[in-house]
């Protein structure tokens, strides 16, 4: 039995089964909120929120995540229609409205003592919060020129160097 089998797969396998739409909708599980880590610092990008995602595709599994698939379609169409990323940033009317909420972490944060060195390890899109940490520390260094800052190291990996190396710069 395939644990990835869903109701749609069953309906396709048994075309004579035709339950009313109201019954199907009644038994669908509620979509849960999708969590994404911010890939930016509010000091570095005031008034903006950056995040990163990657659509993982496997040859044996043809579905995309609900939110990630939608984001991919949105970004792909925008990038095809617009010539530069800067132009997209200035024309925010291209984006549909979406509700977001912030879930603050009290344990996963930069140390308050800036002289403490930090070592960060993040695979793939798991590097997102660390990009925000790097930006935040860079901005603090500019604002606090006389302060001592510890060394900052980021190690990360990606599956495909040519496609997944999100923050090459």
N, CA and C of each residue as an Amber inpcrd file, in Angstrom:
protein
   507
   0.8440000  -1.1850000   0.0000000   0.0000000   0.0000000   0.0000000
   0.8830000   1.2400000   0.0000000   0.5970000   2.1540000  -0.9070000
   1.3590000   3.3930000  -1.0290000   0.8270000   4.4110000  -0.0240000
   1.6940000   4.8640000   0.8830000   1.2500000   5.8240000   1.9070000
   0.9470000   7.1950000   1.3030000   1.3030000   7.4210000   0.0420000
   1.0260000   8.6970000  -0.6120000  -0.2800000   8.6670000  -1.4150000
  -1.0200000   7.5850000  -1.3310000  -2.2860000   7.4850000  -2.0420000
  -3.2960000   8.4190000  -1.3830000  -3.9930000   9.1740000  -2.2090000
  -4.9980000  10.0950000  -1.6760000  -6.3640000   9.7510000  -2.2730000
  -7.3750000  10.4670000  -1.8390000  -8.7350000  10.2310000  -2.3090000
  -8.8190000  10.3630000  -3.8300000  -8.1390000  11.3520000  -4.3880000
  -8.1510000  11.5510000  -5.8420000  -7.6000000  10.3240000  -6.5650000
  -6.5380000   9.7300000  -6.0250000  -5.9840000   8.5140000  -6.6170000
  -7.0230000   7.3910000  -6.6030000  -7.7480000   7.2660000  -5.5110000
  -8.7760000   6.2220000  -5.4030000  -9.9220000   6.4600000  -6.3800000
 -10.3280000   7.7150000  -6.5180000 -11.4120000   8.0270000  -7.4590000
 -10.9950000   7.7390000  -8.8960000  -9.7420000   7.9750000  -9.2040000
  -9.2450000   7.6510000 -10.5510000  -9.1700000   6.1400000 -10.7580000
  -8.7850000   5.4210000  -9.7070000  -8.6660000   3.9640000  -9.8060000
 -10.0250000   3.2810000  -9.8950000 -11.0370000   3.8910000  -9.2830000
 -12.3900000   3.3150000  -9.2680000 -13.3870000   4.3370000  -9.8020000
 -13.4440000   4.5100000 -11.1290000 -14.2930000   5.5460000 -11.7270000
 -15.7900000   5.3830000 -11.4360000 -16.2180000   4.1870000 -11.0600000
 -17.6390000   4.0060000 -10.7530000 -18.0030000   4.6260000  -9.4060000
 -17.0170000   4.8980000  -8.5880000 -17.2560000   5.5550000  -7.3020000
 -17.3630000   7.0550000  -7.5660000 -18.5660000   7.5930000  -7.3870000
 -18.8060000   9.0130000  -7.6740000 -19.5630000   9.6690000  -6.5260000
 -18.8700000   9.8860000  -5.4140000 -19.5500000  10.5220000  -4.2770000
 -19.8670000  11.9830000  -4.5820000 -20.9010000  12.5150000  -3.9570000
 -21.2250000  13.9310000  -4.1570000 -20.0710000  14.8130000  -3.6570000
 -19.8750000  15.9360000  -4.3120000 -18.8100000  16.8600000  -3.9490000
 -18.9120000  17.2720000  -2.4800000 -20.1290000  17.4760000  -1.9890000
 -20.3070000  17.9000000  -0.5940000 -19.7330000  16.8630000   0.3720000
 -19.8650000  15.5870000   0.0500000 -19.3110000  14.5320000   0.9050000
 -17.7810000  14.5670000   0.8640000 -17.2340000  14.7530000  -0.3360000
 -15.7830000  14.8240000  -0.4660000 -15.2230000  15.9970000   0.3340000
 -15.8250000  17.1520000   0.1800000 -15.3560000  18.3480000   0.8800000
 -15.4610000  18.1910000   2.3950000 -16.5150000  17.5330000   2.8260000
 -16.7310000  17.3220000   4.2590000 -15.6170000  16.4810000   4.8830000
 -15.0510000  15.5810000   4.1140000 -14.0530000  14.6610000   4.6480000
 -12.6060000  15.0610000   4.3470000 -12.4260000  16.1680000   3.6610000
 -11.0640000  16.6300000   3.4150000 -10.4760000  17.2070000   4.6980000
  -9.2270000  16.9200000   4.9670000  -8.6150000  17.5250000   6.1590000
  -8.3710000  19.0110000   5.9200000  -8.4040000  19.7850000   6.9910000
  -8.1160000  21.2140000   6.8740000  -6.6470000  21.3870000   6.4970000
  -6.3960000  22.3580000   5.6400000  -5.0100000  22.6780000   5.3180000
  -4.3730000  23.3540000   6.5230000  -3.2000000  22.9140000   6.8620000
  -2.4640000  23.5000000   7.9770000  -1.6350000  24.6760000   7.4550000
  -1.3710000  25.6070000   8.3360000  -0.5180000  26.7380000   7.9710000
   0.8550000  26.2110000   7.5700000   1.4430000  26.8430000   6.5800000
   2.7740000  26.4480000   6.1200000   3.8040000  27.3620000   6.7650000
   4.8090000  26.7670000   7.3590000   5.8530000  27.5530000   8.0160000
   7.0350000  27.7530000   7.0820000   7.4900000  28.9750000   6.9960000
   8.6930000  29.3230000   6.2450000   9.5290000  30.2130000   7.1410000
  10.8300000  30.0250000   7.1040000  11.7230000  30.8760000   7.8960000
  12.0570000  32.1270000   7.0930000  12.0930000  33.2430000   7.7800000
  12.4950000  34.4880000   7.1220000  13.9580000  34.3600000   6.6970000
  14.2370000  34.8210000   5.4920000  15.6070000  34.8010000   4.9650000
  16.1210000  36.2260000   4.8530000  15.7240000  37.0560000   5.8060000
  16.1380000  38.4550000   5.7730000  16.1030000  39.0180000   7.1930000
  16.7610000  40.1350000   7.3550000  16.7800000  40.8470000   8.6290000
  15.9980000  42.1460000   8.4620000  15.2330000  42.5000000   9.4790000
  14.4820000  43.7650000   9.4130000  15.4200000  44.9680000   9.4720000
  16.6160000  44.7990000  10.0200000  17.5910000  45.8930000  10.0000000
  18.1580000  46.0830000   8.5940000  18.3880000  44.9850000   7.9030000
  19.0020000  45.0010000   6.5780000  17.9830000  45.3660000   5.4900000
  16.7570000  44.8850000   5.6380000  15.6720000  45.1520000   4.6790000
  14.4590000  45.6840000   5.4430000  14.4840000  46.9370000   5.8850000
  13.3490000  47.4700000   6.6540000  12.0430000  47.4130000   5.8440000
  10.9970000  46.9400000   6.4780000   9.6830000  46.9040000   5.8390000
   9.5050000  45.7960000   4.8060000  10.4830000  44.9010000   4.6970000
  10.3810000  43.8200000   3.7200000  10.6110000  42.4770000   4.3910000
  10.0390000  41.4490000   3.8040000  10.2310000  40.0890000   4.2770000
  10.6790000  39.2470000   3.0960000  11.8030000  38.5890000   3.2350000
  12.3000000  37.6940000   2.1990000  12.2200000  36.2760000   2.7340000
  11.8320000  35.3490000   1.8850000  11.9040000  33.9480000   2.2610000
  12.3050000  33.1560000   1.0330000  12.7340000  31.9390000   1.2650000
  13.2340000  31.1050000   0.1890000  12.5070000  29.7630000   0.2410000
  12.2540000  29.2210000  -0.9190000  11.6310000  27.9010000  -0.9840000
  12.2030000  27.1710000  -2.1850000  12.0440000  25.8820000  -2.1730000
  12.5110000  25.0590000  -3.2750000  11.4980000  23.9460000  -3.4770000
  11.1250000  23.7160000  -4.7120000  10.2100000  22.6270000  -5.0280000
  11.0560000  21.3830000  -5.2650000  10.8580000  20.3900000  -4.4260000
  11.5970000  19.1430000  -4.5600000  10.7610000  18.2000000  -5.4110000
  11.3600000  17.7110000  -6.4630000  10.6560000  16.7860000  -7.3520000
  11.3860000  15.4560000  -7.3770000  10.6210000  14.3950000  -7.2340000
  11.1620000  13.0460000  -7.3060000  10.5250000  12.3400000  -8.4910000
  11.2610000  11.4900000  -9.1910000  10.7000000  10.7990000 -10.3610000
   9.5000000   9.9170000 -10.0100000   9.4430000   9.3780000  -8.8090000
   8.3740000   8.4700000  -8.4220000   7.1980000   9.1750000  -7.7480000
   7.2770000  10.4840000  -7.5800000   6.2360000  11.2310000  -6.8670000
   5.9550000  12.5040000  -7.6490000   4.7980000  12.5960000  -8.2760000
   4.5500000  13.6850000  -9.2250000   3.8330000  14.8970000  -8.6360000
   3.5050000  14.8940000  -7.3490000   2.7840000  16.0260000  -6.7620000
   3.7400000  17.0510000  -6.1700000   3.2800000  18.2870000  -6.1210000
   4.0240000  19.3660000  -5.4630000   3.2590000  19.7390000  -4.2050000
   3.9520000  20.3730000  -3.2870000   3.2740000  20.8590000  -2.0940000
   2.2560000  21.9300000  -2.4680000   1.2060000  22.0490000  -1.6850000
   0.1360000  22.9990000  -1.9920000   0.6680000  24.4260000  -2.0510000
   1.3290000  24.8560000  -1.0020000   1.8140000  26.2400000  -0.9500000
   3.0490000  26.4280000  -1.8300000   3.9860000  25.4970000  -1.7350000
   5.2140000  25.6270000  -2.5160000   4.9300000  25.5700000  -4.0120000
   4.0140000  24.6880000  -4.4320000   3.6280000  24.6150000  -5.8480000
   3.0030000  25.9190000  -6.3190000   2.1360000  26.5120000  -5.4770000
   1.4960000  27.7840000  -5.8260000   2.5360000  28.8910000  -5.9170000
   3.4600000  28.9280000  -4.9490000   4.5120000  29.9450000  -4.9770000
   5.3820000  29.7950000  -6.2270000   5.6870000  28.5570000  -6.5980000
   6.4990000  28.3280000  -7.7920000   5.7870000  28.8700000  -9.0350000
   4.4940000  28.5840000  -9.1710000   3.7430000  29.0890000 -10.3280000
   3.7220000  30.6120000 -10.3360000   3.5190000  31.2110000  -9.1790000
   3.4820000  32.6730000  -9.0610000   4.8190000  33.2890000  -9.4670000
   5.8880000  32.7840000  -8.9130000   7.2110000  33.3370000  -9.1860000
   7.6150000  33.0860000 -10.6260000   7.3450000  31.8990000 -11.1440000
   7.7100000  31.5770000 -12.5280000   7.0180000  32.5150000 -13.4990000
   5.7200000  32.7360000 -13.2980000   5.0020000  33.6320000 -14.2180000
   5.5040000  35.0620000 -14.1010000   5.8390000  35.4920000 -12.8970000
   6.3540000  36.8530000 -12.7180000   7.7150000  37.0150000 -13.3680000
   8.5730000  36.0260000 -13.1850000   9.9110000  36.1220000 -13.7580000
   9.8870000  36.0230000 -15.2820000   8.9120000  35.3190000 -15.8310000
   8.7880000  35.2500000 -17.2870000   8.2690000  36.5670000 -17.8630000
   7.4080000  37.2520000 -17.1160000   6.8070000  38.4960000 -17.6000000
   7.6640000  39.7170000 -17.3200000   8.4970000  39.6470000 -16.3100000
   9.3100000  40.7970000 -15.9280000  10.7680000  40.5410000 -16.2940000
  11.4530000  41.5900000 -16.6620000  12.8390000  41.4450000 -17.0990000
  13.8280000  41.3520000 -15.9400000  13.5740000  42.0910000 -14.8570000
  14.5430000  42.0910000 -13.7750000  13.8490000  41.9310000 -12.4350000
  14.5830000  41.4150000 -11.4850000  14.0590000  41.2500000 -10.1370000
  13.7480000  42.6040000  -9.5120000  14.5670000  43.6030000  -9.8050000
  14.3460000  44.9440000  -9.2550000  12.9970000  45.4920000  -9.6970000
  12.6150000  45.2320000 -10.9370000  11.3370000  45.7190000 -11.4350000
  10.1710000  45.0470000 -10.7130000  10.3420000  43.7760000 -10.3730000
   9.3130000  43.0700000  -9.6100000   9.1640000  43.7030000  -8.2390000
  10.2850000  44.0200000  -7.5840000  10.2370000  44.6040000  -6.2480000
   9.5270000  45.9460000  -6.2320000   9.6150000  46.7110000  -7.3180000
   8.9710000  48.0220000  -7.3360000   7.5080000  47.9450000  -7.7520000
   7.1000000  46.8500000  -8.3610000   5.7170000  46.7140000  -8.8000000
   5.0210000  45.6200000  -8.0030000   4.7520000  45.9010000  -6.7330000
   4.1740000  44.9040000  -5.8430000   2.7180000  44.6010000  -6.1510000
   2.0820000  45.3650000  -7.0340000   0.6920000  45.0860000  -7.3990000
   0.5830000  43.7820000  -8.1870000   1.6990000  43.2610000  -8.6740000
   1.6810000  41.9920000  -9.4080000   1.3850000  40.8130000  -8.4820000
   1.6410000  40.9800000  -7.2010000   1.4800000  39.8850000  -6.2630000
   0.0710000  39.8420000  -5.6930000  -0.4880000  38.6620000  -5.5610000
  -1.7920000  38.5730000  -4.8910000  -1.6040000  38.7970000  -3.4000000
  -2.6700000  39.2160000  -2.7310000  -2.5900000  39.3870000  -1.2870000
  -2.5640000  38.0150000  -0.6420000  -1.7530000  37.8840000   0.3800000
  -1.7250000  36.6400000   1.1370000  -1.5710000  36.9750000   2.6090000
  -2.2030000  36.1760000   3.4190000  -2.1270000  36.3800000   4.8600000
  -0.9050000  35.6660000   5.4050000  -0.1910000  36.3550000   6.2550000
   0.9590000  35.7450000   6.9120000   0.8860000  36.0740000   8.3930000
   1.5630000  35.3050000   9.1820000   1.6710000  35.6110000  10.5970000
   3.0950000  35.2910000  11.0320000   3.5280000  35.9800000  12.0560000
   4.8770000  35.7980000  12.5630000   4.8010000  34.9250000  13.8120000
   5.6220000  33.9070000  13.8140000   5.7580000  33.0730000  15.0090000
   7.1810000  33.2860000  15.5020000   7.2940000  34.0620000  16.5450000
   8.6000000  34.4440000  17.0610000   9.2290000  33.2730000  17.8130000
  10.5220000  33.1290000  17.6470000  11.2560000  32.0890000  18.3590000
  12.0580000  32.7360000  19.4730000  11.9220000  32.1990000  20.6640000
  12.6650000  32.7590000  21.7930000  13.9810000  32.0070000  22.0210000
  14.1440000  30.8690000  21.3490000  15.3580000  30.0770000  21.5410000
  16.2980000  30.1440000  20.3370000  15.7510000  30.3020000  19.1510000
  16.5540000  30.2790000  17.9320000  16.8070000  31.7090000  17.4870000
  17.9000000  32.2740000  17.9560000  18.2170000  33.6670000  17.6610000
  19.7060000  33.9010000  17.8280000  20.1460000  35.0410000  17.3370000
  21.5440000  35.4150000  17.5170000  21.8150000  35.6760000  18.9990000
  23.0420000  35.4200000  19.4480000  23.3610000  35.7520000  20.8410000
  23.3390000  37.2680000  21.0400000  22.9080000  37.6800000  22.2140000
  22.8760000  39.1170000  22.4950000  24.2670000  39.7100000  22.5800000
  25.2330000  38.9090000  23.0260000  26.6220000  39.3470000  23.1110000
  27.2420000  39.2090000  21.7230000  27.5210000  40.3240000  21.0750000
  28.0230000  40.3250000  19.6960000  29.4360000  39.7620000  19.5720000
  30.1520000  39.6770000  20.6940000  31.5210000  39.1620000  20.6320000
  31.5540000  37.6260000  20.5770000  30.4130000  36.9950000  20.7970000
  30.3460000  35.5300000  20.7590000  30.4160000  35.0690000  19.3030000
  31.3570000  34.1640000  18.9990000  31.4020000  33.6390000  17.6290000
  30.2000000  32.7310000  17.3760000  29.7570000  32.6660000  16.1200000
  28.6400000  31.7770000  15.7900000  29.0180000  30.8930000  14.6090000
  28.5980000  29.6400000  14.6980000  28.7650000  28.6630000  13.6280000
  27.3670000  28.1880000  13.2680000  27.0180000  28.2940000  11.9910000
  25.6860000  27.9260000  11.5260000  25.8170000  26.8520000  10.4570000
  24.9180000  25.8670000  10.4950000  24.9140000  24.7950000   9.5070000
  23.4830000  24.6600000   9.0060000  23.2930000  24.8080000   7.6870000
  21.9540000  24.7220000   7.1250000  21.9590000  24.0980000   5.7460000
  21.2640000  22.9840000   5.5730000  21.1790000  22.3640000   4.2490000
  20.0730000  22.9940000   3.4040000  20.3230000  23.1830000   2.1280000
  19.2910000  23.6640000   1.1940000  18.5980000  24.9120000   1.6690000
  17.2380000  24.8750000   1.6900000  16.4750000  26.0410000   2.1310000
  16.5770000  26.2350000   3.6360000  17.1400000  25.2550000   4.3590000
  17.3740000  25.4000000   5.7900000  18.3660000  26.5000000   6.1100000
  18.9880000  27.0380000   5.0850000  19.9370000  28.1340000   5.2600000
  19.1990000  29.4690000   5.4510000  17.9170000  29.5170000   5.1770000
  17.1530000  30.7710000   5.1860000  17.3180000  31.6050000   6.4530000
  17.0740000  31.0690000   7.6420000  17.2100000  31.9400000   8.8160000
  18.6390000  32.4330000   9.0280000  19.6120000  31.6370000   8.5940000
  21.0010000  32.0340000   8.7630000  21.3720000  33.1920000   7.8480000
  20.7240000  33.2870000   6.6960000  20.9310000  34.4510000   5.8160000
  20.4690000  35.7060000   6.5550000  19.3220000  35.6000000   7.2170000
  18.8400000  36.7190000   8.0280000  19.8040000  37.0660000   9.1490000
  20.3850000  36.0450000   9.7950000  21.3630000  36.2890000  10.8570000
  22.5870000  37.0170000  10.3090000  23.0880000  36.5710000   9.1410000
  24.2560000  37.2120000   8.5330000  23.9630000  38.6770000   8.1970000
  22.7940000  38.9270000   7.6220000  22.4160000  40.3000000   7.2720000
  22.2990000  41.1540000   8.5300000  21.7120000  40.5930000   9.5710000
  21.5100000  41.3280000  10.8200000  22.8570000  41.7110000  11.4420000
  23.7590000  40.7400000  11.4790000  25.0770000  41.0100000  12.0630000
  25.8430000  42.0200000  11.2140000  25.7170000  41.9350000   9.9010000
  26.3880000  42.9030000   9.0160000  25.8770000  44.3120000   9.2910000
  24.5870000  44.4560000   9.4520000  24.0000000  45.7700000   9.7100000
  24.4060000  46.2760000  11.0970000  24.4520000  45.3880000  12.0840000
  24.9020000  45.7880000  13.4250000  26.3460000  46.2660000  13.3930000
  27.1830000  45.5910000  12.5980000  28.5950000  46.0120000  12.4830000
  28.7020000  47.4250000  11.9270000  27.8330000  47.7590000  10.9830000
  27.8370000  49.1170000  10.4150000  27.4110000  50.1430000  11.4590000
  26.4040000  49.7870000  12.2720000  25.8650000  50.7150000  13.2540000
  26.7360000  50.8340000  14.5020000  27.4710000  49.7720000  14.8250000
  28.2490000  49.7260000  16.0610000  29.7250000  49.5060000  15.7250000
  30.3250000  50.4630000  15.0490000  31.6840000  50.3240000  14.5300000
  32.7290000  50.0740000  15.6190000  32.4850000  50.5510000  16.8290000
  33.4630000  50.3880000  17.9070000  33.2850000  49.0860000  18.6910000
  32.2600000  48.3220000  18.3980000  31.9990000  47.0700000  19.1190000
  32.8180000  45.9230000  18.5430000  33.0930000  44.9400000  19.3860000
  33.8200000  43.7510000  18.9600000  32.7940000  42.6840000  18.5710000
  32.9740000  42.0980000  17.3960000  32.0890000  41.0440000  16.9250000
  32.8760000  39.7470000  16.7680000  32.2680000  38.6630000  17.2110000
  32.8890000  37.3520000  17.0550000  32.8340000  36.9030000  15.6000000
  33.6440000  35.9060000  15.2890000  33.6410000  35.3760000  13.9290000
  32.2840000  34.7470000  13.6180000  31.9300000  34.7790000  12.3510000
  30.6590000  34.2250000  11.9010000  30.9320000  33.2380000  10.7790000
  30.5140000  31.9900000  10.9620000  30.7300000  30.9420000   9.9660000
  29.3950000  30.3430000   9.5590000  29.2240000  30.1640000   8.2530000
  28.0280000  29.5010000   7.7330000  28.4700000  28.3620000   6.8270000
  28.0080000  27.1680000   7.1450000  28.2310000  25.9880000   6.3120000
  26.8770000  25.5250000   5.8120000  26.7900000  25.2650000   4.5220000
  25.5280000  24.7720000   3.9970000  25.7890000  23.8570000   2.8130000
  24.7980000  23.0760000   2.5150000  24.9130000  22.1680000   1.3870000
  23.6600000  22.2440000   0.5310000  23.7730000  21.7840000  -0.6790000
  22.6160000  21.7470000  -1.5600000  22.7360000  20.5260000  -2.4620000
  21.6050000  20.0570000  -2.9100000  21.5670000  18.8430000  -3.7100000
  22.1550000  19.0640000  -5.1010000  21.7940000  20.1890000  -5.7280000
  22.2390000  20.4800000  -7.0960000  22.8920000  21.8570000  -7.1200000
  24.1960000  21.8980000  -7.2580000  24.9530000  23.1530000  -7.2230000
  24.4450000  24.1550000  -8.2550000  24.0650000  23.6710000  -9.4370000
  23.6300000  24.5680000 -10.5130000  22.2400000  25.1540000 -10.2780000
  21.3680000  24.4800000  -9.5070000  19.9950000  24.9590000  -9.2980000
  19.7170000  25.4290000  -7.8840000  20.3760000  24.8400000  -6.9150000
  20.0030000  25.0560000  -5.5170000  20.9310000  25.9930000  -4.7420000
  21.8780000  26.5790000  -5.4030000  22.8460000  27.4430000  -4.7190000
  22.2250000  28.8330000  -4.6220000  21.2590000  28.9770000  -3.7160000
  20.3960000  30.1520000  -3.6420000  21.1290000  31.4560000  -3.3590000
  22.0820000  31.4210000  -2.4620000  22.7090000  32.6590000  -2.0040000
  24.1830000  32.6860000  -2.3910000  24.4360000  32.4680000  -3.6500000
  25.7990000  32.4220000  -4.1770000  26.5610000  33.6960000  -3.8140000
  25.9010000  34.8360000  -3.9220000  26.5540000  36.1170000  -3.6570000
  26.8540000  36.2220000  -2.1880000
